[in-house]
Short mmCIF file of C-alpha atoms (C1' of nucleotides) in Angstrom, two decimals:
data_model
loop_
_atom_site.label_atom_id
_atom_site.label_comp_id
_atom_site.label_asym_id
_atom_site.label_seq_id
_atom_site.Cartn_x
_atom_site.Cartn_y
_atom_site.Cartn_z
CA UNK N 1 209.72 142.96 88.13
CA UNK N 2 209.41 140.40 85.40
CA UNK N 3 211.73 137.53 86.51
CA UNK N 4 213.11 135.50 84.20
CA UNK N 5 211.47 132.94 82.62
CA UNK N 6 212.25 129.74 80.86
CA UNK N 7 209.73 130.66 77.64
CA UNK N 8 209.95 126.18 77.06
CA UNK N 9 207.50 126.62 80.88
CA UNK N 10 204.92 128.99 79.28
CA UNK N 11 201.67 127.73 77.58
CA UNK N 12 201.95 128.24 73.85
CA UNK N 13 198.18 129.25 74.64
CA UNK N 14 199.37 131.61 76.96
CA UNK N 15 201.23 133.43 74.12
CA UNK N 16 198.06 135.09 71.95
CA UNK N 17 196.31 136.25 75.40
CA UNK N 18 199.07 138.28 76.80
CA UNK N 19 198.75 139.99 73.23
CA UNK N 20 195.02 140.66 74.01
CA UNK N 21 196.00 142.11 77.88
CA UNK N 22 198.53 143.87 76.07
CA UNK N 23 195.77 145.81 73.52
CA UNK N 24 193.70 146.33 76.11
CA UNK N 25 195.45 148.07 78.60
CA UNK N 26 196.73 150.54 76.10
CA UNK N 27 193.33 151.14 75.40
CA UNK N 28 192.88 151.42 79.24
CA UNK N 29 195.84 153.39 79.52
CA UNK N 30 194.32 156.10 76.52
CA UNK N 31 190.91 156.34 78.76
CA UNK N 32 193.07 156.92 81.48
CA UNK N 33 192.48 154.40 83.88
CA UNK N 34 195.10 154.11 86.51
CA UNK N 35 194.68 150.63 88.25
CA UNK N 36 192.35 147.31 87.38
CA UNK N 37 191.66 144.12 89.41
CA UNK N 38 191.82 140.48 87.26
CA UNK N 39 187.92 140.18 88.01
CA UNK N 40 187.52 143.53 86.15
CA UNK N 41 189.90 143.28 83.09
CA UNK N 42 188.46 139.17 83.03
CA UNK N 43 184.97 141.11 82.46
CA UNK N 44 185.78 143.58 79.88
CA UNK N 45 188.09 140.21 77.94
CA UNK N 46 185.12 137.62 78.52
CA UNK N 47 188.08 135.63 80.52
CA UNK N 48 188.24 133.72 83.87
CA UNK N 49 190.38 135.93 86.42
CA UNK N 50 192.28 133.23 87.88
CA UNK N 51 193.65 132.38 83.73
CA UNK N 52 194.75 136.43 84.06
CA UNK N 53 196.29 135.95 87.04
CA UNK N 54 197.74 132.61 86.02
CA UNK N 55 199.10 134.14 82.91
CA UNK N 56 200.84 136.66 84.55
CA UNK N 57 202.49 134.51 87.16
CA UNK N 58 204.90 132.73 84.69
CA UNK N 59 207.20 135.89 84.45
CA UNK N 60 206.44 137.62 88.16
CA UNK N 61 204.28 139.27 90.50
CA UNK N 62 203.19 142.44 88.56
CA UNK N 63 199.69 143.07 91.46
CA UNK N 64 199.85 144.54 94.46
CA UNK N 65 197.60 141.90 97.06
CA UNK N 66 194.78 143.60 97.83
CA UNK N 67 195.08 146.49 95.38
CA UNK N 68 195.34 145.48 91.65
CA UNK N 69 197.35 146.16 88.89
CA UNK N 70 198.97 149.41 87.95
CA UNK N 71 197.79 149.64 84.19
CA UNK N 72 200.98 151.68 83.35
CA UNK N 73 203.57 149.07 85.24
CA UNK N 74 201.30 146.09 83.79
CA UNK N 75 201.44 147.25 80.61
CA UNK N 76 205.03 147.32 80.29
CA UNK N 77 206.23 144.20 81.70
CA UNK N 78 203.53 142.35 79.62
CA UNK N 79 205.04 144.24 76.50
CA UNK N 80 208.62 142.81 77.30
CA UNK N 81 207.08 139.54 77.73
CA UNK N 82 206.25 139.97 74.77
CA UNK N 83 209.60 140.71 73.32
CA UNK N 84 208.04 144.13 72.65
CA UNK N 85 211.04 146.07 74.27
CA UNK N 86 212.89 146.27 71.00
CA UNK N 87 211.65 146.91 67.56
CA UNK N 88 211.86 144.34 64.93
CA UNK N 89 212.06 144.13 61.51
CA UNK N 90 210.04 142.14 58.75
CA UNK N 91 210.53 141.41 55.45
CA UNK N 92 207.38 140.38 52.80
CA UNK N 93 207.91 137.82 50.66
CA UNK N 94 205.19 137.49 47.75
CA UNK N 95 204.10 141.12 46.63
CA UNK N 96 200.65 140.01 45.40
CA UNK N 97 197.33 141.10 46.34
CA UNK N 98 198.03 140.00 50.49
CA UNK N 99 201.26 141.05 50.29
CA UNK N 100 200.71 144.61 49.20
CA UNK N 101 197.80 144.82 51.35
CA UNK N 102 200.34 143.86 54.63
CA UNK N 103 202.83 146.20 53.57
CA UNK N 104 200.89 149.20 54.75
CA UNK N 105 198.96 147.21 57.47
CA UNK N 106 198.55 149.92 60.29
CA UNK N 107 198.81 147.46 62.85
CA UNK N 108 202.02 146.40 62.72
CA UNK N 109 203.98 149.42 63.59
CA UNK N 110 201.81 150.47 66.54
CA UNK N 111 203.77 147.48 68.29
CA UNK N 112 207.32 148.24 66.60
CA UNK N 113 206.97 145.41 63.80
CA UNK N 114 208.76 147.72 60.64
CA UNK N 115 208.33 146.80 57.23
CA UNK N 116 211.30 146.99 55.97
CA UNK N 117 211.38 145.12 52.49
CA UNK N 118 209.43 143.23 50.35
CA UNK N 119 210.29 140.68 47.69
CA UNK N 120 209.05 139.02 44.84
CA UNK N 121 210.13 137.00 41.55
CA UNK N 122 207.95 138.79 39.04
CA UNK N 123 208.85 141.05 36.86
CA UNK N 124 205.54 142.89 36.60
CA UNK N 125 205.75 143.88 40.33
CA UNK N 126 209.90 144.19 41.02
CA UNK N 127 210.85 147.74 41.28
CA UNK N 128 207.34 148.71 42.78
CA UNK N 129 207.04 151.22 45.69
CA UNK N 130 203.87 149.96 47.71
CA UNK N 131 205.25 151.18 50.72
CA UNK N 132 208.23 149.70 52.15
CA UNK N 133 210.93 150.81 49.48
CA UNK N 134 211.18 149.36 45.72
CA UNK N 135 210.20 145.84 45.39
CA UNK N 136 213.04 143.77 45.22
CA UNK N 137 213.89 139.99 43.18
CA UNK N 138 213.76 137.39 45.60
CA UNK N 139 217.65 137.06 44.47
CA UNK N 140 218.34 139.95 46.45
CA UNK N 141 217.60 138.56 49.24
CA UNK N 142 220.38 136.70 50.93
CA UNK N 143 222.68 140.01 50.18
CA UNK N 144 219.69 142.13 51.80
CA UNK N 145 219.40 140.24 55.11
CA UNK N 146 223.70 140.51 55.07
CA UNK N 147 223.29 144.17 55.21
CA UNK N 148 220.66 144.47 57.66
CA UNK N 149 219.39 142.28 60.06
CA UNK N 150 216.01 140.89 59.20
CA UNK N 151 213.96 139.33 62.59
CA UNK N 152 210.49 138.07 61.02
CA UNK N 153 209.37 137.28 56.69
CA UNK N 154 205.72 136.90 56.25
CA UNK N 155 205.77 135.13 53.57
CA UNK N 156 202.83 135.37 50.63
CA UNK N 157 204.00 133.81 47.72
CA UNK N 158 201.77 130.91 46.11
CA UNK N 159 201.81 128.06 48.00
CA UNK N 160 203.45 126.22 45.13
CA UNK N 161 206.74 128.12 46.16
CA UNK N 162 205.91 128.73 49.72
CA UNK N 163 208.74 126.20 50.28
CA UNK N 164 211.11 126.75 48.58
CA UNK N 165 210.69 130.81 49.71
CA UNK N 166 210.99 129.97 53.47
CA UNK N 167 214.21 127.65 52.79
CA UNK N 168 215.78 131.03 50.88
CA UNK N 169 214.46 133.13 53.99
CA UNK N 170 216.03 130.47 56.13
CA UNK N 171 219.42 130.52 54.45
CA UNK N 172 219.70 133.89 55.00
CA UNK N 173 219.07 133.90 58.34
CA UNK N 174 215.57 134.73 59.40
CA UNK N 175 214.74 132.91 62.50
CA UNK N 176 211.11 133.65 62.87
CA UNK N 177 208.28 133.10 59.58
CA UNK N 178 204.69 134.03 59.25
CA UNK N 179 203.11 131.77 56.80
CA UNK N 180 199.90 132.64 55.16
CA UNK N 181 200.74 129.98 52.07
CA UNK N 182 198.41 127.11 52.75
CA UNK N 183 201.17 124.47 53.11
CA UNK N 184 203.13 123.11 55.88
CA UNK N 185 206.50 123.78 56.01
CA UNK N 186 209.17 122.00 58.23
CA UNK N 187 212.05 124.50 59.42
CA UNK N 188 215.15 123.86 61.50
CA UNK N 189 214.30 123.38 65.12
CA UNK N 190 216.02 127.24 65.69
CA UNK N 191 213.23 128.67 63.42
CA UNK N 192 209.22 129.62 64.87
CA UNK N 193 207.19 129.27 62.02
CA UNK N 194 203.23 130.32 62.12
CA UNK N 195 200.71 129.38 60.20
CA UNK N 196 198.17 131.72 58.97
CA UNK N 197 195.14 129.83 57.27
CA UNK N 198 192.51 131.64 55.81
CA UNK N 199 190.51 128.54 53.85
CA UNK N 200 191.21 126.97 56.96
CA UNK N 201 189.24 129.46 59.31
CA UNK N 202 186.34 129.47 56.68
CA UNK N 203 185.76 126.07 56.75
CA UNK N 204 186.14 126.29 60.65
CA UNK N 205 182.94 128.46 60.34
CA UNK N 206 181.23 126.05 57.73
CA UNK N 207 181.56 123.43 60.26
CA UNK N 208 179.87 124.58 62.88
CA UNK N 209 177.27 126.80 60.48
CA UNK N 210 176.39 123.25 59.19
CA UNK N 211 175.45 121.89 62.37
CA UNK N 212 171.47 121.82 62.74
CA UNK N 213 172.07 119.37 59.80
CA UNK N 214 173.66 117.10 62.16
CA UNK G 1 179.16 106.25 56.07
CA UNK G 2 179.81 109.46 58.60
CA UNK G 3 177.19 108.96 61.01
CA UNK G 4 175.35 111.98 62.91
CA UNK G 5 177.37 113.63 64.80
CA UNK G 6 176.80 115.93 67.55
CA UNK G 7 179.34 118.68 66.85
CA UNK G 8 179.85 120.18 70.03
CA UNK G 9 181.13 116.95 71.46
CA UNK G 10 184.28 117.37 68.67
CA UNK G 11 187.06 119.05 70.21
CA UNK G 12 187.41 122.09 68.40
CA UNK G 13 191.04 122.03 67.47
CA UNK G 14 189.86 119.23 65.66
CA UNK G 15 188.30 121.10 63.40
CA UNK G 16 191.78 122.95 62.01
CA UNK G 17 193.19 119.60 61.45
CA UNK G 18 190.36 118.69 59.39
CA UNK G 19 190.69 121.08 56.92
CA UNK G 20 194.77 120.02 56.82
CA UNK G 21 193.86 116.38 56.19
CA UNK G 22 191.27 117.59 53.52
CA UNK G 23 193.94 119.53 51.76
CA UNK G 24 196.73 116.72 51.82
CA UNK G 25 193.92 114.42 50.46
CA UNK G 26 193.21 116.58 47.56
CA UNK G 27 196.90 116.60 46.68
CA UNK G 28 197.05 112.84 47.08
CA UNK G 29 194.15 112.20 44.94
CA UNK G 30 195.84 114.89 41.97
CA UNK G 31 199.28 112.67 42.61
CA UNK G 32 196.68 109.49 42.11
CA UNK G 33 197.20 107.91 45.15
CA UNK G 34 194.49 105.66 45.66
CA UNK G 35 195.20 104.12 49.44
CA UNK G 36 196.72 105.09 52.55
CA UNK G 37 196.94 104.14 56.02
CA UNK G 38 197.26 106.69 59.33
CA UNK G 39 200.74 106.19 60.03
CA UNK G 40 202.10 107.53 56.31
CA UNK G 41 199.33 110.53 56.29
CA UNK G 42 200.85 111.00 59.62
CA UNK G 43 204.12 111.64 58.15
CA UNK G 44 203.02 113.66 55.62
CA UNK G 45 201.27 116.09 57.96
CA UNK G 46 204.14 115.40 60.55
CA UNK G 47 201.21 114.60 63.82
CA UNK G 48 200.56 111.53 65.52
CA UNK G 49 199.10 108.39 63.72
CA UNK G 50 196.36 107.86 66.60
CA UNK G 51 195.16 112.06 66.40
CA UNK G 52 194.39 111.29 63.09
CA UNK G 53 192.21 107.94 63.95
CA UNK G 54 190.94 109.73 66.62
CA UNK G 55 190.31 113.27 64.70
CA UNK G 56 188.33 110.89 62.21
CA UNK G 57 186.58 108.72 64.47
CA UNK G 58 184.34 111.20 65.97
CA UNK G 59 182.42 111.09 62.41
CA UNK G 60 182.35 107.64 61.65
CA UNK G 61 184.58 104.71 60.42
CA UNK G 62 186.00 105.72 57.46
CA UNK G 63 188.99 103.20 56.64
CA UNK G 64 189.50 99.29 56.30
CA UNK G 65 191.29 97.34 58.96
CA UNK G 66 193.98 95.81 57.90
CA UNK G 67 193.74 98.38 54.83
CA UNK G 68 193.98 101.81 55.41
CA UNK G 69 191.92 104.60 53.78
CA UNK G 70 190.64 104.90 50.08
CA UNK G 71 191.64 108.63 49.56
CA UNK G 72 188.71 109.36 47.64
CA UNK G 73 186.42 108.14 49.62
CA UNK G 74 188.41 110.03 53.14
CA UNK G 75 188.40 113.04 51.06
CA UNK G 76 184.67 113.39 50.77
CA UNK G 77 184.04 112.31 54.05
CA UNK G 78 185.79 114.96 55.46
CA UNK G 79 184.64 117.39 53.43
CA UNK G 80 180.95 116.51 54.45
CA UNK G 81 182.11 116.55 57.98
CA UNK G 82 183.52 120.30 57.11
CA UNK G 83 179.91 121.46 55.79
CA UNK G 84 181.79 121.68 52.39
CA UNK G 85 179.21 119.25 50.65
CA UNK G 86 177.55 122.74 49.48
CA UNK G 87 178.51 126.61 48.76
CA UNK G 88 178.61 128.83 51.10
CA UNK G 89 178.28 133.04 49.91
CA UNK G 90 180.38 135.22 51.98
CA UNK G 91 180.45 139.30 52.05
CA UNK G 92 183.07 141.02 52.84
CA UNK G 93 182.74 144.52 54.75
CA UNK G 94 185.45 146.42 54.43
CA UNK G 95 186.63 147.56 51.20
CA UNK G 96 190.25 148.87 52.42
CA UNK G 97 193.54 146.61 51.56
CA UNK G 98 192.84 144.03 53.20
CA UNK G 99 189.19 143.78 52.23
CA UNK G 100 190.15 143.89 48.68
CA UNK G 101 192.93 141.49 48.80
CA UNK G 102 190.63 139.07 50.17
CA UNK G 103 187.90 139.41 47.36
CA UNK G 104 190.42 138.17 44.56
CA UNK G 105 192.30 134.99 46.92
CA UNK G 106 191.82 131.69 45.24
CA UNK G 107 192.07 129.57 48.04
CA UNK G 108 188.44 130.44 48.83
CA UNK G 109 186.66 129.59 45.74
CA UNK G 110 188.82 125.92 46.04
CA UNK G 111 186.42 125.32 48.84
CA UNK G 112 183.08 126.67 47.26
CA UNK G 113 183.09 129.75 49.49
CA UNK G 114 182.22 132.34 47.23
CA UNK G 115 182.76 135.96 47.66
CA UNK G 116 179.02 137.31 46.35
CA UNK G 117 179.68 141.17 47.48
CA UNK G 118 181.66 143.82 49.53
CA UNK G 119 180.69 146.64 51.48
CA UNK G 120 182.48 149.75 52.38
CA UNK G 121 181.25 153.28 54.08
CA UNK G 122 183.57 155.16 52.27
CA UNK G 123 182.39 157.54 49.17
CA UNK G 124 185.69 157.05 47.59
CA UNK G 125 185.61 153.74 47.05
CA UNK G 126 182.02 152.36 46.97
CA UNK G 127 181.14 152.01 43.16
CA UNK G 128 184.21 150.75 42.03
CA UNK G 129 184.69 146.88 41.58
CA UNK G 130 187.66 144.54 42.92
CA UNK G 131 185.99 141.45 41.89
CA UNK G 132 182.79 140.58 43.29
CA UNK G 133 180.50 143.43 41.74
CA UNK G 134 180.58 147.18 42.86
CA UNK G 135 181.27 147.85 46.30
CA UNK G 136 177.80 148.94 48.00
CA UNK G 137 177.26 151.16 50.82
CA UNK G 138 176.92 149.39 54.07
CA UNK G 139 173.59 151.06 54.18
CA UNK G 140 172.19 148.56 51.56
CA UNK G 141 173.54 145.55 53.62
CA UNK G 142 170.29 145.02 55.47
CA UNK G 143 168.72 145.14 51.44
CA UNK G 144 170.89 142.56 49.89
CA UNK G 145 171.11 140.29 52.59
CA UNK G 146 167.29 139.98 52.46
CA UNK G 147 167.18 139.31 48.55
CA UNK G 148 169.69 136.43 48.71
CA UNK G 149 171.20 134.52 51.59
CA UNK G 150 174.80 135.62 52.97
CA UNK G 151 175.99 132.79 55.46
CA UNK G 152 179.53 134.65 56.40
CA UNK G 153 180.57 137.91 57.08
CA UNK G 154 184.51 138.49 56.76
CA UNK G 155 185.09 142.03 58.78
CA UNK G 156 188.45 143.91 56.97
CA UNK G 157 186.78 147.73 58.49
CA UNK G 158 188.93 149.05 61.03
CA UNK G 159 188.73 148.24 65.00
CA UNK G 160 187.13 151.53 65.36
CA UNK G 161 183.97 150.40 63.70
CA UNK G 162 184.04 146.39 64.20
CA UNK G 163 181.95 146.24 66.54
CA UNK G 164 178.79 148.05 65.27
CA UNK G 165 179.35 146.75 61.67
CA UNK G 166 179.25 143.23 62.97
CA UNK G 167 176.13 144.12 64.74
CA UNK G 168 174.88 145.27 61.24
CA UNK G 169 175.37 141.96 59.61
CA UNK G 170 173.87 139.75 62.47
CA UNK G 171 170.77 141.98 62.21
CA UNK G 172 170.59 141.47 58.42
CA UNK G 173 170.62 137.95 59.30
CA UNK G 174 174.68 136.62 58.87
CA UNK G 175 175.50 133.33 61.18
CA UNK G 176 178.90 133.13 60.64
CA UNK G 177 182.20 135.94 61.29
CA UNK G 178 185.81 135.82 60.32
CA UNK G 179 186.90 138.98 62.29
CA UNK G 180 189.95 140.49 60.87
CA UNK G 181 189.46 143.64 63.31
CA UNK G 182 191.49 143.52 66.37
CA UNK G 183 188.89 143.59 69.08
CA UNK G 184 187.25 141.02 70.41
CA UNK G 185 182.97 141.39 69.62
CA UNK G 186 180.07 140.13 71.38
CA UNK G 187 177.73 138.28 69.24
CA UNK G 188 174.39 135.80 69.88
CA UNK G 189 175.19 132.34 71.15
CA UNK G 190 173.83 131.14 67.74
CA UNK G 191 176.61 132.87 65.61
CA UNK G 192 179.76 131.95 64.92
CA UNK G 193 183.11 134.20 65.07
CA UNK G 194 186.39 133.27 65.07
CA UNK G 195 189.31 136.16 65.07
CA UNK G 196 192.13 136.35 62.77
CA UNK G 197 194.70 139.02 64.79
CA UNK G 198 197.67 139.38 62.40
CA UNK G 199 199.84 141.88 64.74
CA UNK G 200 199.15 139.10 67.23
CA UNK G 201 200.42 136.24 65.27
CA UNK G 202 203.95 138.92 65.40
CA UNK G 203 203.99 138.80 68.94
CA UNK G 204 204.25 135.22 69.01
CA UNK G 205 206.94 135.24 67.00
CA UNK G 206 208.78 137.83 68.85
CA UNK G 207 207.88 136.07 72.01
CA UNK G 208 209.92 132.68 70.66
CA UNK G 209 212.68 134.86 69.46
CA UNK G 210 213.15 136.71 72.27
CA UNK G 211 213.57 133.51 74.36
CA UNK G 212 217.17 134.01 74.02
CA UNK G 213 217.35 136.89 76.08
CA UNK G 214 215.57 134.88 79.22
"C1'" DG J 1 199.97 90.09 59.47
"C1'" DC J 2 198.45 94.54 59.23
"C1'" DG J 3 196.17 98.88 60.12
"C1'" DT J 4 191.92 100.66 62.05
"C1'" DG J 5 189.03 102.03 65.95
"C1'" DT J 6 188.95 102.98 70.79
"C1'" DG J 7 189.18 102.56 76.05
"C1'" DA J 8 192.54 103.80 79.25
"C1'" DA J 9 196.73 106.42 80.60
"C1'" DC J 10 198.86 110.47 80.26
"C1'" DA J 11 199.94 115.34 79.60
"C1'" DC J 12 198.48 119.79 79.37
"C1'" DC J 13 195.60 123.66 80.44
"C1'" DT J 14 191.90 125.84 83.14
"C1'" DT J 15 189.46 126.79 87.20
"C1'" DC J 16 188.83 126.54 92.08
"C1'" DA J 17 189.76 127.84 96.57
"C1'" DC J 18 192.48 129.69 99.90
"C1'" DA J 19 196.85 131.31 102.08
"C1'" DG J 20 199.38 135.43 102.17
"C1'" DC J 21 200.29 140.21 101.71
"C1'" DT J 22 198.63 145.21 101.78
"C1'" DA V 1 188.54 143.51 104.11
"C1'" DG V 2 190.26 142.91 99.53
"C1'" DC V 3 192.75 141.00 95.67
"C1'" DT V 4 196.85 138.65 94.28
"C1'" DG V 5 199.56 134.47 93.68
"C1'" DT V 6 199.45 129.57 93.59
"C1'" DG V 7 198.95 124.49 94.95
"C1'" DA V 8 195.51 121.29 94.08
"C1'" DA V 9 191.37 119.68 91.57
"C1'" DG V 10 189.06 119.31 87.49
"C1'" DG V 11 188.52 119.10 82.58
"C1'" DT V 12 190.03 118.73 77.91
"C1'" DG V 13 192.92 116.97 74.36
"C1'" DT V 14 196.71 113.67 73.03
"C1'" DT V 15 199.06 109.39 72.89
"C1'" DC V 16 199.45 104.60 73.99
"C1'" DA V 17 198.45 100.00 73.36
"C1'" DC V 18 195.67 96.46 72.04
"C1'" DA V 19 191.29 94.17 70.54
"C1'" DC V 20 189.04 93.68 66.28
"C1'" DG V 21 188.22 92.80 61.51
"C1'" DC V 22 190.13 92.45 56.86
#
DNA sequence: GCGTGTGAACACCTTCACAGCT
DNA sequence: AGCTGTGAAGGTGTTCACACGC
C-alpha cells in the first residue's frame, strides 16, 4: 500500500516518469498482461531498472520479492501518486489558435483532467462553443471559479498578458497553472506553475542539429 | 569570441536556459539597455548569478571583468551558441488541432524556424491550407523532402501512428523531432527528439496539488 | 572596487550491488 | 533461484568563493 509520502522527499524528476509507468501499464493492462519485472518494463521504457524500482520506493513497496509487479495493483497506486484518484478540473485561458486546439485535446480526459471553461478578452471569440461551453470574458472569471471549484488554468493568452492572466487566475483561487506563454511568471509560494516552451524546445533541437559545425 | 565547443560536454539543461537568457536579452535590447552584469540578469530570470557565468562559460568569455555584459553583443553570442545564426525549415505532420495551431504560432518565426509544409493522411483535410501551403499527403513526404531540405519534424498525428510516421521522416532524411505524440520512439543515434507530453505536464501539477492530502 | 570566469565544495540524482523476502 | 527494496558509490549539475583583469 502506498504509504505516505512527504511529496518535498520526491525528485521533481521523478514526477514526469511515474506519468510514463503510468501510460504504459494501461497499455499493458489493455494487452492483458498480468505481472512485469523492473528489468522488463526498464526494456520496453529504454530506463535503468534500479531508477523503476527507485521511483517506486518513495511511496511503498508495490513488488512482490522474487515475483514482480501486479500490473493491475501497480497501476493504481502509481495513479494516486499521481493525484489521479480524483478528477480535476481546468480552465483555458486564451481561446486562440492553442487554446481551441487544447480544448478538445483527447488526452486530457483519459486521465480525469475536464475542461470545464475557457476564457478570453476578445470579442470576436467570447460566446464561442469550441467545446467546453460558451467562451466566456476573462471578467467572468473570479465569479466562475466562486461557483465551481477550478484545480488547474492552462493559460494561452499572448505572452504580453500572460501576467497579468495568471495574477487574475491566482486571485481567484487556482492553485496549480500550465503556462505555454513564453514568459516567466513568479506566483505565490502555494501556487505550481509549469512552463510549457515551444520556441524553447525548437531551439533545443537547433542546438544540437548545429553541432558538426562545432 | 565563442570558441569551439564540443556540445556534448554542455549539460543539457543548459540548453533550456539558453534560450531564456536569449529571450530576456532581446527584451533588454528593445528596452535599450546597453550593459548588464550576472547578478541583475539573475534577478530578472530569478536563478543563480554563478549558473548564468557558468551556463555561458562553456562557449567562451563573453563579458568584461569589472564590467558586465554588452547585451548586444551576449545576445548574439547566444544565439550562435543556439544554432540560431541561420533558418531552420520545419514540417509539421499532423494536420489535426494541434498540428494546425502550431502552423500559425509566432513565436517560431521570432527564431527563424519556419514552418515550410504540413502533412496529414486524412482525405478530409489534405488540400486545404492553414498557413504554410496545402496540406500534402504523407505519401509525398519522401518527394518534398528530397526537393528542398527539412531539418525538423514536429509530430501532432496521434500516438497510434507516431511511431511509423516518425520513421517516415527519418527515412526522407529529417535530423531533428519535437514529438507531440505521447509515446516514447526509437530513432538513430544521429537524430534528435525531444517529447513534449501535455497530459503529463497535468500530472505534475496534480501531483504538487495533491501534496496536501499526504 | 567591481564583476567575470572558474576550480573546488556541495547537493542532487542515478546506478550499482547485495541483503532480504517469496 | 529470482526479483524487489535500498544503502552506498558514482556521476552530473549547482553554488560558493576567490583569483583575475578591467
Amino acid at each position: 500500500m502506498a504509504r505516505n509520502v512527504d511529496k518535498s522527499s520526491v525528485p521533481a524528476v521523478t514526477v514526469p516518469r511515474l506519468a510514463l509507468y503510468l501510460r504504459k501499464l494501461r497499455e499493458l493492462k489493455a494487452q492483458g498482461t498480468a505481472r512485469i519485472s523492473s528489468q522488463h518494463l526498464a526494456e520496453l521504457i529504454d530506463l535503468n531498472p534500479a531508477q523503476i524500482r527507485k521511483d517506486f520506493s518513495y511511496f511503498g513497496e508495490f513488488g512482490t520479492r522474487g515475483v514482480g509487479y501486479e500490473v493491475q495493483r501497480l497501476e493504481e497506486e502509481i495513479a494516486k501518486c499521481l493525484g489521479l484518484w480524483r478528477s480535476w478540473s481546468v480552465i483555458i485561458l486564451g481561446a486562440g489558435k492553442l487554446g481551441r486546439a487544447l480544448v478538445q485535446y483527447r488526452g486530457f480526459a483519459e486521465y480525469q483532467f475536464n475542461v470545464v471553461g475557457v476564457f478570453d478578452n476578445s470579442e470576436h471569440v467570447i460566446g464561442a462553443n469550441y467545446g467546453a461551453g460558451r467562451v466566456r470574458s476573462v471578467a467572468e472569471l473570479e465569479e466562475f471559479c466562486a461557483q465551481q471549484p477550478v484545480d488547474i488554468a492552462m493559460i494561452t493568452v499572448p505572452a504580453a498578458v500572460a501576467e497579468e492572466t495568471i495574477d487574475k487566475a491566482v486571485a481567484a483561487g487556482v492553485r496549480a497553472v500550465l503556462n505555454f506563454a513564453p514568459v516567466k511568471v513568479h506566483v505565490p509560494a502555494d501556487v505550481v506553475i509549469r512552463q510549457v516552451d515551444l520556441s524553447s524546445e525548437l531551439m533545443f533541437l537547433s542546438f544540437y542539429l548545429d553541432r558538426e559545425r562545432e
